[in-house]
Short mmCIF file of C-alpha atoms and ligand atoms in Angstrom, two decimals:
data_model
loop_
_atom_site.label_atom_id
_atom_site.label_comp_id
_atom_site.label_asym_id
_atom_site.label_seq_id
_atom_site.Cartn_x
_atom_site.Cartn_y
_atom_site.Cartn_z
CA MET A 1 38.97 69.65 145.29
CA LYS A 2 37.53 70.69 141.77
CA ILE A 3 38.86 69.36 138.56
CA ASP A 4 38.25 70.52 135.41
CA ILE A 5 38.88 68.00 131.84
CA ILE A 6 39.42 69.93 128.69
CA THR A 7 39.09 67.91 125.64
CA ILE A 8 37.14 67.41 122.58
CA PHE A 9 35.52 64.61 124.20
CA PRO A 10 33.70 65.60 127.27
CA GLU A 11 31.18 62.44 126.88
CA ILE A 12 33.93 60.26 127.50
CA ALA A 13 34.75 61.62 130.47
CA GLU A 14 31.76 62.23 132.02
CA GLY A 15 30.27 58.67 131.34
CA PRO A 16 32.94 56.68 133.78
CA LEU A 17 33.03 59.02 136.15
CA SER A 18 29.11 59.17 136.45
CA GLU A 19 29.31 55.91 137.90
CA SER A 20 30.03 54.18 141.13
CA ILE A 21 32.21 55.65 143.88
CA MET A 22 32.70 58.73 141.23
CA LYS A 23 29.38 59.23 140.68
CA ARG A 24 28.96 59.06 144.69
CA ALA A 25 32.00 61.44 145.46
CA ARG A 26 30.44 64.04 143.54
CA GLU A 27 27.20 63.80 144.75
CA SER A 28 28.08 64.45 148.27
CA GLY A 29 30.09 67.32 147.31
CA LEU A 30 33.29 65.62 147.55
CA VAL A 31 34.71 66.75 144.31
CA GLU A 32 33.84 68.61 141.77
CA ILE A 33 34.35 67.16 138.65
CA ARG A 34 33.38 69.58 134.82
CA CYS A 35 34.08 67.90 132.15
CA HIS A 36 34.84 70.94 129.31
CA ASP A 37 34.41 70.67 125.28
CA LEU A 38 37.84 72.38 124.11
CA ARG A 39 35.61 73.55 121.10
CA ASP A 40 33.71 75.90 123.42
CA TYR A 41 36.62 77.57 123.95
CA THR A 42 37.50 78.47 119.80
CA THR A 43 36.19 81.64 117.79
CA ASP A 44 35.68 80.81 115.01
CA ARG A 45 32.92 79.80 112.83
CA HIS A 46 34.20 75.99 111.88
CA ARG A 47 35.38 75.62 115.96
CA GLN A 48 38.32 74.47 114.39
CA VAL A 49 40.92 72.66 117.08
CA ASP A 50 43.67 71.68 115.00
CA ASP A 51 45.64 72.48 111.88
CA GLU A 52 48.85 71.22 109.53
CA PRO A 53 52.28 71.10 111.36
CA TYR A 54 54.78 73.47 110.46
CA GLY A 55 57.63 71.42 109.13
CA GLY A 56 55.56 69.06 107.62
CA GLY A 57 54.62 65.60 108.52
CA PRO A 58 51.89 63.27 109.07
CA GLY A 59 48.43 64.43 111.23
CA MET A 60 47.29 67.29 112.79
CA VAL A 61 48.66 69.48 115.27
CA MET A 62 46.19 70.91 117.96
CA LYS A 63 45.90 74.95 118.04
CA PRO A 64 47.20 76.72 121.01
CA GLU A 65 44.34 79.35 121.32
CA PRO A 66 41.58 77.44 122.31
CA PHE A 67 43.55 76.00 125.85
CA PHE A 68 45.13 79.00 125.82
CA ALA A 69 41.47 80.38 126.40
CA ALA A 70 40.11 77.56 128.78
CA VAL A 71 43.28 77.65 130.77
CA GLU A 72 42.51 81.58 131.22
CA ALA A 73 38.75 81.23 131.78
CA LEU A 74 39.04 78.62 134.43
CA LYS A 75 42.84 78.59 136.64
CA THR A 76 42.66 80.28 140.00
CA ASP A 77 46.29 81.01 142.02
CA LYS A 78 45.63 77.80 143.34
CA THR A 79 45.60 75.53 140.01
CA ARG A 80 47.76 72.62 139.18
CA VAL A 81 47.72 71.94 135.11
CA LEU A 82 48.52 68.63 133.80
CA MET A 83 48.87 67.62 130.16
CA MET A 84 47.83 63.61 129.32
CA THR A 85 50.47 62.56 126.76
CA PRO A 86 52.75 59.51 125.96
CA GLN A 87 55.77 61.96 126.41
CA GLY A 88 54.92 62.72 129.74
CA LYS A 89 55.82 61.45 133.38
CA PRO A 90 54.76 57.51 133.94
CA PHE A 91 51.96 57.83 136.61
CA GLN A 92 52.18 56.25 139.92
CA GLN A 93 50.55 56.00 142.77
CA GLU A 94 52.90 58.44 145.05
CA ILE A 95 52.06 61.32 142.17
CA ALA A 96 48.30 59.96 142.24
CA GLY A 97 48.65 61.11 146.10
CA SER A 98 50.83 64.33 145.44
CA PHE A 99 47.48 64.80 142.97
CA ALA A 100 44.58 64.64 145.65
CA GLU A 101 46.17 67.32 148.23
CA GLU A 102 45.76 70.05 145.15
CA GLU A 103 42.50 72.40 145.71
CA HIS A 104 41.97 72.83 141.77
CA LEU A 105 43.53 70.60 138.81
CA ILE A 106 42.87 71.93 135.01
CA ILE A 107 43.77 68.69 132.92
CA LEU A 108 44.21 69.05 129.67
CA CYS A 109 43.96 66.83 126.92
CA GLY A 110 45.68 65.57 123.48
CA HIS A 111 44.58 64.18 120.43
CA TYR A 112 45.69 63.87 116.89
CA GLU A 113 49.88 63.95 116.37
CA GLY A 114 50.18 66.08 119.15
CA VAL A 115 49.72 69.90 120.98
CA ASP A 116 51.04 72.91 120.07
CA HIS A 117 54.31 72.89 122.20
CA ARG A 118 53.79 76.76 123.57
CA VAL A 119 50.69 75.07 125.53
CA ILE A 120 53.18 72.85 127.17
CA GLU A 121 55.70 75.31 127.81
CA ALA A 122 53.28 78.52 128.88
CA LEU A 123 50.73 76.24 130.87
CA VAL A 124 51.05 72.75 131.68
CA ASP A 125 53.09 72.17 135.16
CA ASP A 126 53.39 68.20 134.72
CA GLU A 127 52.92 66.09 130.96
CA ILE A 128 51.87 63.24 132.31
CA SER A 129 51.45 59.66 130.80
CA ILE A 130 49.68 56.57 132.22
CA GLY A 131 51.77 53.91 130.34
CA ASP A 132 54.13 53.12 127.12
CA TYR A 133 51.51 52.40 124.58
CA VAL A 134 49.90 55.45 122.16
CA LEU A 135 45.46 55.95 122.97
CA THR A 136 43.61 57.59 120.66
CA ASN A 137 43.44 60.18 122.59
CA GLY A 138 44.49 61.22 126.15
CA THR A 139 40.50 61.47 127.83
CA ILE A 140 40.77 57.89 128.57
CA ALA A 141 44.01 58.76 130.63
CA ALA A 142 42.76 61.60 132.25
CA VAL A 143 39.71 59.28 133.66
CA ILE A 144 42.24 57.07 134.80
CA ILE A 145 44.37 60.02 136.78
CA VAL A 146 40.73 61.53 138.05
CA ASP A 147 39.71 58.13 139.27
CA ALA A 148 43.02 57.16 140.96
CA VAL A 149 43.01 60.65 142.51
CA VAL A 150 39.59 60.91 143.96
CA ARG A 151 39.26 57.52 145.73
CA LEU A 152 42.47 58.86 147.71
CA LEU A 153 40.36 61.79 149.37
CA PRO A 154 39.07 61.95 152.67
CA GLY A 155 35.82 60.32 152.75
CA VAL A 156 35.52 58.70 149.20
CA LEU A 157 35.89 54.88 150.02
CA GLY A 158 33.65 53.58 152.52
CA ASP A 159 36.41 52.48 154.58
CA ASP A 160 39.18 54.96 155.08
CA THR A 161 42.07 52.36 155.53
CA SER A 162 40.94 50.43 152.35
CA SER A 163 43.30 52.90 150.14
CA VAL A 164 46.52 51.92 152.92
CA GLU A 165 46.83 47.89 152.45
CA GLU A 166 47.09 47.88 148.88
CA SER A 167 49.71 47.20 146.45
CA PHE A 168 52.26 49.94 145.67
CA SER A 169 51.10 51.92 148.67
CA GLY A 170 51.47 49.41 151.54
CA ASP A 171 55.13 50.33 153.50
CA GLU A 172 57.08 48.00 151.67
CA GLY A 173 55.82 49.03 147.73
CA LEU A 174 55.15 45.00 147.69
CA LEU A 175 51.70 43.50 145.28
CA GLU A 176 48.81 42.50 147.49
CA ALA A 177 48.85 38.74 148.71
CA PRO A 178 46.03 36.56 146.74
CA GLN A 179 42.43 36.82 148.96
CA TYR A 180 39.73 34.57 148.79
CA THR A 181 35.91 34.59 149.92
CA ARG A 182 33.48 31.29 150.30
CA PRO A 183 33.10 28.68 149.35
CA ALA A 184 36.57 27.07 150.94
CA ASP A 185 36.17 24.36 148.06
CA PHE A 186 35.28 25.31 145.10
CA ASN A 187 35.14 22.42 142.38
CA GLY A 188 37.88 21.15 144.30
CA MET A 189 39.69 24.47 143.94
CA LYS A 190 40.56 24.44 148.32
CA VAL A 191 41.36 28.20 149.51
CA PRO A 192 44.68 27.71 151.65
CA GLY A 193 44.05 25.92 155.05
CA VAL A 194 46.15 28.86 156.92
CA LEU A 195 43.65 31.50 156.16
CA LEU A 196 40.89 29.30 157.96
CA SER A 197 43.17 28.65 160.99
CA GLY A 198 42.12 31.86 162.56
CA HIS A 199 45.58 32.06 163.41
CA HIS A 200 46.65 35.90 162.76
CA ARG A 201 50.35 35.59 163.27
CA LYS A 202 50.50 32.47 160.60
CA ILE A 203 47.69 34.24 158.43
CA ALA A 204 50.16 37.84 158.29
CA GLU A 205 53.32 35.55 157.93
CA TRP A 206 51.79 33.68 155.09
CA ARG A 207 50.20 36.90 153.50
CA LYS A 208 53.88 38.67 153.59
CA ALA A 209 55.33 35.74 152.13
CA GLN A 210 52.99 35.76 149.19
CA SER A 211 53.44 39.31 148.68
CA VAL A 212 57.38 38.60 148.19
CA ASP A 213 56.99 35.93 146.15
CA ARG A 214 54.34 37.61 143.89
CA THR A 215 56.76 40.49 143.38
CA ARG A 216 59.16 38.47 142.78
CA GLU A 217 57.42 36.61 140.06
CA ILE A 218 55.28 39.69 138.36
CA ARG A 219 56.80 42.84 139.01
CA PRO A 220 60.53 42.29 140.05
CA ASP A 221 61.15 45.43 138.98
CA LEU A 222 59.77 46.67 142.47
CA LEU A 223 62.05 44.53 144.59
CA ASP A 224 64.77 46.94 142.99
N1 LIG B 301 48.15 60.05 124.85
C1 LIG B 301 47.82 58.97 124.10
N2 LIG B 301 48.29 57.96 124.89
C2 LIG B 301 48.22 57.95 125.84
C3 LIG B 301 48.89 57.87 127.17
N3 LIG B 301 49.81 56.64 127.17
N4 LIG B 301 48.92 58.48 128.49
C4 LIG B 301 48.24 59.59 128.70
N5 LIG B 301 47.58 60.35 127.68
C5 LIG B 301 48.29 59.60 126.15
#
């Protein structure tokens, strides 16, 4: 898979995507990630990427020309183009799964008050939000999308089953049961006895009940 991130802050994307599992996925060729500076697609002396909004109002709006030039330069006939924006569709595990099946993603990152709407109308397949809050720029949001997508690619996680049994992607869409490791007694806080019992059916039942209880308490919306 190939991912091109287009942003005025390529270093913000490059940092977290150059560590740990993302670093290994890139080094082993399972994903090719390139972080482009939007200003490289400007043609004026000042490398200007924003301008005042038509109709007035606070802040600046990102100009269309650099985005059009960047997408034109990078797009193939197999590309899905995403725009990071708090006005987008809420990102979820299921969407990560569908992005992971694409050959090529281009991720456009907004900044300032927004992006000229012609970019969205003409270039963008999906507007994506990572949640109902506003960040200073979309690059941090793009990193989150890339991490969630790349870890689903075959071979990226050491154990291919480890993305199956986790919250949101298990059969029933419940939160995971609590996990414990040694010591069995830490400062008087004991690991639930059933997990030490070696009784697999009882452990499975306990985990299922814990999943339901935790989901009801923390994310009742998932049970609807
Ligand atoms: N840019 C600013 N806030 C954002 C959000 N919540 N999701 C995606 N992009 C953003």
